[in-house]
Amino acid sequence: MRRRTPPPPAPLPQRDGVDPVRVRLPVGGAWATVREHLVERLTGAGPGMVEAMFAAGQVFGADGRAVPPDAPYRPGMYVWFHRELPAEVPVPFPVEVVYRDEHIVVADKPHFLATTPRGSHVAQTALARLRHELGLPTLTAAHRLDRLTAGLVLFTVRPEERGAYQTLFRDRRVRKEYEAVAPYDPSLALPRTVRSRIVKERGVPAAREIPGEPNAETRVALAGHRAGLGRYRLVPATGQTHQLRVHLAALGVPILGDPLYPEVTGPVPAGDFRRPLQLLARRLEFTDPVTGTHHAFTSGRELSAWTSYTDWSGEPRPHHG
């Protein structure tokens, strides 16, 4: 099997911790110029945006030179440019660094901050912030947390080592422990292991359980309860999208602040940082595949509905159960 030639290094630096966009011109097609192809390909960029980038000399080739508007189309050619970042409401909470060495950074991510650039969240992400704040342009994420989930995320410093750390998660050699606040149901027998088949369809906000061979497994235990609320300890053996949220909702105790489970109530408006999802990645434990060091990290964050339900909700604490 022939190995694919890696792309050349980017001729542009990051901007605010965000990489430039890289485009490889495909084989085939009837475009006469690079500009024609990008106009057709980047239809979402807005009318005139591609022409304006070429006119301003903002599209670059691998040699570090600006690509002229009439540059002929060449299949396999790479070009780079910085896209206009979407208008983002700043997330007013810091990303805390729990641990840092020459190989990894372990960060304690706040609620509402995406892990990596995606969709409308680009600069307001943990990755972009850490690259900028720590001066580590090669930093990458070894795994991801949902934007609404807070807690520990592992980042890698050296691109050539990223695969070794990603393999830890793929092979389930990382022990992850989460904490959640949800209604307390005295009739729910815990601890228990929940297994089900979860599917997440592209473009559909919520994942769902379907009949079939289980692909998701979570150990659920009750760590405490008071005034109608339970504090749950969750240990996932798998990593399906929204797995913990789906499993607690299926048990009849949906996580507080969840806009998707058990029913989709619509996204939280940008800038509304009230009532964060009460789910926290509390612990990460693994043996470093590069250094052999055994690591165990704990988040310093607390779930606000448990420490002060009134502050979290703006309402008195429920008394039931």
Coordinates of N, CA and C in Angstrom, one line a residue, residues 44-164:
G44 N -19.9 29.3 1.0 CA -20.4 29.9 2.3 C -19.6 31.1 2.7
A45 N -18.6 31.4 2.0 CA -17.7 32.5 2.5 C -18.3 33.9 2.3
G46 N -19.4 34.0 1.5 CA -20.0 35.3 1.2 C -19.6 35.8 -0.1
P47 N -20.5 36.5 -0.8 CA -20.2 37.1 -2.1 C -19.0 38.0 -2.1
G48 N -18.1 37.7 -3.1 CA -17.0 38.6 -3.2 C -15.8 38.4 -2.2
M49 N -16.0 37.4 -1.3 CA -15.0 37.2 -0.3 C -13.7 36.6 -0.8
V50 N -13.9 35.6 -1.7 CA -12.7 35.0 -2.3 C -11.9 36.0 -3.2
E51 N -12.7 36.7 -4.0 CA -12.0 37.8 -4.8 C -11.3 38.8 -4.0
A52 N -11.9 39.2 -2.9 CA -11.2 40.1 -2.0 C -9.9 39.6 -1.4
M53 N -9.9 38.3 -1.0 CA -8.7 37.7 -0.5 C -7.6 37.7 -1.5
F54 N -7.9 37.3 -2.7 CA -6.9 37.3 -3.8 C -6.4 38.7 -4.0
A55 N -7.3 39.7 -4.1 CA -6.9 41.1 -4.3 C -6.0 41.6 -3.2
A56 N -6.2 41.1 -2.0 CA -5.4 41.6 -0.9 C -4.1 40.8 -0.7
G57 N -3.9 39.8 -1.5 CA -2.8 38.9 -1.4 C -2.8 38.0 -0.2
Q58 N -4.0 37.5 0.1 CA -4.1 36.7 1.4 C -4.2 35.2 1.1
V59 N -4.0 34.8 -0.1 CA -4.0 33.3 -0.4 C -2.6 33.0 -0.8
F60 N -2.1 31.9 -0.1 CA -0.6 31.6 -0.2 C -0.4 30.2 -0.7
G61 N 0.7 30.0 -1.5 CA 1.1 28.7 -1.9 C 2.2 28.2 -0.9
A62 N 2.6 27.0 -1.2 CA 3.6 26.3 -0.3 C 4.9 27.0 -0.2
D63 N 5.2 27.9 -1.3 CA 6.5 28.6 -1.3 C 6.4 29.9 -0.4
G64 N 5.3 30.1 0.2 CA 5.1 31.3 1.0 C 4.8 32.6 0.3
R65 N 4.6 32.5 -1.0 CA 4.2 33.6 -1.8 C 2.7 33.7 -2.0
A66 N 2.2 34.9 -2.2 CA 0.8 35.1 -2.5 C 0.5 34.6 -3.8
V67 N -0.7 33.9 -3.9 CA -1.1 33.3 -5.2 C -1.9 34.4 -6.0
P68 N -1.4 34.8 -7.2 CA -2.1 35.8 -7.9 C -3.5 35.3 -8.4
P69 N -4.4 36.3 -8.6 CA -5.8 35.9 -9.0 C -5.9 35.1 -10.3
D70 N -4.9 35.3 -11.2 CA -4.9 34.5 -12.5 C -4.1 33.3 -12.5
A71 N -3.6 32.9 -11.3 CA -2.7 31.7 -11.2 C -3.5 30.5 -11.8
P72 N -2.9 29.7 -12.7 CA -3.6 28.6 -13.4 C -3.8 27.5 -12.4
Y73 N -4.9 26.8 -12.6 CA -5.3 25.6 -11.7 C -4.3 24.5 -11.9
R74 N -3.8 24.0 -10.8 CA -2.9 22.9 -10.9 C -3.3 21.8 -9.9
P75 N -3.8 20.6 -10.4 CA -4.3 19.6 -9.5 C -3.2 19.1 -8.5
G76 N -3.6 19.0 -7.2 CA -2.7 18.6 -6.2 C -2.0 19.7 -5.5
M77 N -2.1 20.9 -6.0 CA -1.5 22.1 -5.4 C -2.2 22.4 -4.1
Y78 N -1.4 22.9 -3.1 CA -1.9 23.3 -1.8 C -1.9 24.8 -1.7
V79 N -3.0 25.4 -1.2 CA -3.1 26.8 -0.9 C -3.5 27.0 0.6
W80 N -3.2 28.1 1.2 CA -3.5 28.4 2.6 C -4.1 29.8 2.6
F81 N -5.0 30.0 3.6 CA -5.5 31.4 3.9 C -6.1 31.4 5.3
H82 N -6.2 32.5 5.8 CA -7.0 32.7 7.1 C -8.4 33.1 6.8
R83 N -9.4 32.3 7.3 CA -10.7 32.7 7.1 C -11.1 33.8 8.1
E84 N -12.1 34.5 7.7 CA -12.7 35.5 8.6 C -13.4 34.7 9.7
L85 N -13.0 35.0 11.0 CA -13.6 34.3 12.1 C -15.0 34.7 12.3
P86 N -15.9 33.8 12.7 CA -17.2 34.2 13.0 C -17.2 35.1 14.3
A87 N -18.3 35.9 14.4 CA -18.4 36.7 15.6 C -18.8 35.8 16.7
E88 N -18.0 35.8 17.8 CA -18.2 34.9 18.9 C -18.3 35.6 20.2
V89 N -19.3 35.2 21.0 CA -19.4 35.8 22.3 C -18.3 35.2 23.2
P90 N -17.5 36.1 23.8 CA -16.4 35.5 24.6 C -17.0 34.7 25.8
V91 N -16.4 33.5 26.1 CA -16.8 32.7 27.2 C -16.0 33.3 28.4
P92 N -16.7 33.9 29.4 CA -15.9 34.6 30.4 C -15.4 33.8 31.6
F93 N -14.9 32.6 31.3 CA -14.3 31.7 32.3 C -13.0 31.2 31.8
P94 N -12.0 31.1 32.7 CA -10.6 30.7 32.3 C -10.5 29.2 32.1
V95 N -9.5 28.8 31.3 CA -9.1 27.4 31.1 C -8.0 27.3 32.1
E96 N -8.1 26.4 33.1 CA -7.1 26.2 34.1 C -6.1 25.1 33.6
V97 N -4.8 25.3 33.8 CA -3.9 24.3 33.4 C -3.6 23.5 34.7
V98 N -3.9 22.2 34.7 CA -3.7 21.3 35.8 C -2.3 20.8 35.8
Y99 N -1.7 20.5 34.7 CA -0.4 19.9 34.5 C 0.2 20.2 33.2
R100 N 1.5 20.4 33.2 CA 2.2 20.7 31.9 C 3.6 20.1 32.0
D101 N 4.0 19.4 30.9 CA 5.4 19.0 30.7 C 5.7 19.2 29.3
E102 N 6.8 18.6 28.8 CA 7.2 18.8 27.4 C 6.4 18.0 26.4
H103 N 5.6 17.1 27.0 CA 4.8 16.2 26.1 C 3.3 16.5 26.1
I104 N 2.8 16.8 27.3 CA 1.3 17.0 27.4 C 1.0 18.2 28.2
V105 N -0.3 18.7 28.0 CA -0.9 19.7 28.9 C -2.3 19.1 29.3
V106 N -2.6 19.1 30.6 CA -3.9 18.7 31.0 C -4.6 20.0 31.5
A107 N -5.7 20.3 30.9 CA -6.5 21.5 31.2 C -7.8 21.2 31.8
D108 N -8.3 22.1 32.7 CA -9.6 22.0 33.3 C -10.5 23.0 32.6
K109 N -11.3 22.5 31.7 CA -12.1 23.3 30.8 C -13.4 23.7 31.5
P110 N -13.8 25.0 31.3 CA -15.1 25.5 31.9 C -16.3 25.0 31.0
H111 N -17.5 25.1 31.6 CA -18.7 24.9 30.8 C -18.7 26.0 29.7
F112 N -19.4 25.7 28.6 CA -19.7 26.6 27.5 C -18.5 26.8 26.5
L113 N -17.4 26.3 26.8 CA -16.2 26.5 25.9 C -16.0 25.2 25.1
A114 N -16.0 25.2 23.8 CA -15.7 24.1 23.0 C -14.3 23.6 23.2
T115 N -14.0 22.4 23.0 CA -12.6 21.9 23.1 C -11.8 22.3 21.9
T116 N -12.3 22.1 20.7 CA -11.5 22.4 19.5 C -12.4 23.2 18.5
P117 N -11.8 23.9 17.6 CA -12.6 24.7 16.6 C -13.5 23.8 15.8
R118 N -14.8 24.3 15.8 CA -15.8 23.5 15.0 C -17.0 24.4 14.8
G119 N -17.5 24.5 13.6 CA -18.7 25.3 13.3 C -18.5 26.8 13.7
S120 N -19.4 27.3 14.5 CA -19.3 28.7 14.9 C -18.4 29.0 16.0
H121 N -17.8 28.0 16.6 CA -16.9 28.1 17.7 C -15.4 27.9 17.2
V122 N -14.7 29.0 17.1 CA -13.3 28.8 16.6 C -12.3 29.4 17.5
A123 N -12.3 30.7 17.7 CA -11.3 31.3 18.7 C -11.7 31.0 20.1
Q124 N -13.1 31.0 20.3 CA -13.5 30.7 21.7 C -13.6 29.2 21.9
T125 N -12.4 28.6 21.9 CA -12.2 27.2 22.2 C -11.0 27.0 23.1
A126 N -11.0 25.9 23.8 CA -9.9 25.6 24.8 C -8.6 25.5 24.0
L127 N -8.6 24.8 22.8 CA -7.4 24.7 22.1 C -6.8 26.0 21.6
A128 N -7.6 26.8 21.0 CA -7.1 28.1 20.5 C -6.6 29.0 21.7
R129 N -7.3 29.0 22.8 CA -6.9 29.8 23.9 C -5.6 29.3 24.5
L130 N -5.4 28.0 24.6 CA -4.2 27.5 25.2 C -3.0 27.7 24.3
R131 N -3.2 27.5 23.0 CA -2.1 27.7 22.1 C -1.6 29.2 22.2
H132 N -2.5 30.1 22.3 CA -2.2 31.5 22.4 C -1.6 31.9 23.8
E133 N -2.2 31.4 24.9 CA -1.8 31.7 26.2 C -0.5 31.1 26.6
L134 N -0.3 29.8 26.1 CA 0.9 29.1 26.5 C 2.1 29.3 25.5
G135 N 1.8 29.9 24.3 CA 2.8 30.0 23.3 C 3.1 28.6 22.7
L136 N 2.1 27.8 22.5 CA 2.4 26.4 22.0 C 1.6 26.2 20.7
P137 N 2.1 26.7 19.6 CA 1.3 26.6 18.4 C 1.0 25.2 17.9
T138 N 1.8 24.2 18.3 CA 1.7 22.8 17.9 C 0.7 22.0 18.8
L139 N 0.2 22.6 19.8 CA -0.7 21.9 20.7 C -1.9 21.4 20.0
T140 N -2.3 20.1 20.3 CA -3.5 19.5 19.7 C -4.2 18.7 20.8
A141 N -5.5 18.4 20.6 CA -6.3 17.7 21.6 C -6.2 16.2 21.3
A142 N -6.0 15.5 22.4 CA -6.0 14.0 22.3 C -7.4 13.4 22.3
H143 N -8.3 14.2 22.8 CA -9.8 13.7 22.8 C -10.6 15.0 23.0
R144 N -11.9 14.9 23.1 CA -12.7 16.0 23.2 C -13.8 15.9 24.3
L145 N -14.2 17.0 24.9 CA -15.4 17.1 25.7 C -16.4 17.9 25.0
D146 N -17.7 17.6 25.2 CA -18.8 18.4 24.7 C -18.6 19.8 25.2
R147 N -19.0 20.8 24.4 CA -18.9 22.2 24.7 C -19.6 22.5 26.1
L148 N -20.7 21.8 26.4 CA -21.5 22.2 27.6 C -20.9 21.4 28.8
T149 N -20.0 20.5 28.6 CA -19.4 19.7 29.7 C -18.1 20.4 30.2
A150 N -17.9 20.4 31.5 CA -16.7 21.0 32.0 C -15.8 19.9 32.4
G151 N -14.5 20.2 32.7 CA -13.6 19.2 33.3 C -12.3 19.0 32.5
L152 N -11.7 17.9 32.7 CA -10.3 17.6 32.3 C -10.2 17.2 30.8
V153 N -9.3 17.8 30.1 CA -9.0 17.5 28.7 C -7.5 17.3 28.6
L154 N -7.1 16.3 27.9 CA -5.6 16.0 27.6 C -5.3 16.6 26.2
F155 N -4.2 17.4 26.2 CA -3.7 18.0 25.0 C -2.2 17.5 24.8
T156 N -1.8 17.4 23.6 CA -0.4 16.9 23.3 C 0.4 18.1 22.7
V157 N 1.7 18.1 23.1 CA 2.5 19.2 22.7 C 3.2 19.0 21.3
R158 N 3.6 17.7 21.1 CA 4.4 17.4 19.9 C 3.5 16.6 18.9
P159 N 3.4 17.1 17.7 CA 2.6 16.5 16.7 C 2.9 15.0 16.5
E160 N 4.2 14.7 16.5 CA 4.6 13.3 16.3 C 4.2 12.3 17.4
E161 N 3.8 12.9 18.6 CA 3.5 12.0 19.7 C 1.9 12.0 19.9
R162 N 1.2 12.7 19.1 CA -0.2 12.8 19.3 C -0.9 11.4 19.2
G163 N -0.5 10.7 18.1 CA -1.1 9.3 17.9 C -0.9 8.4 19.1
A164 N 0.2 8.5 19.8 CA 0.4 7.6 20.9 C -0.6 7.9 22.0

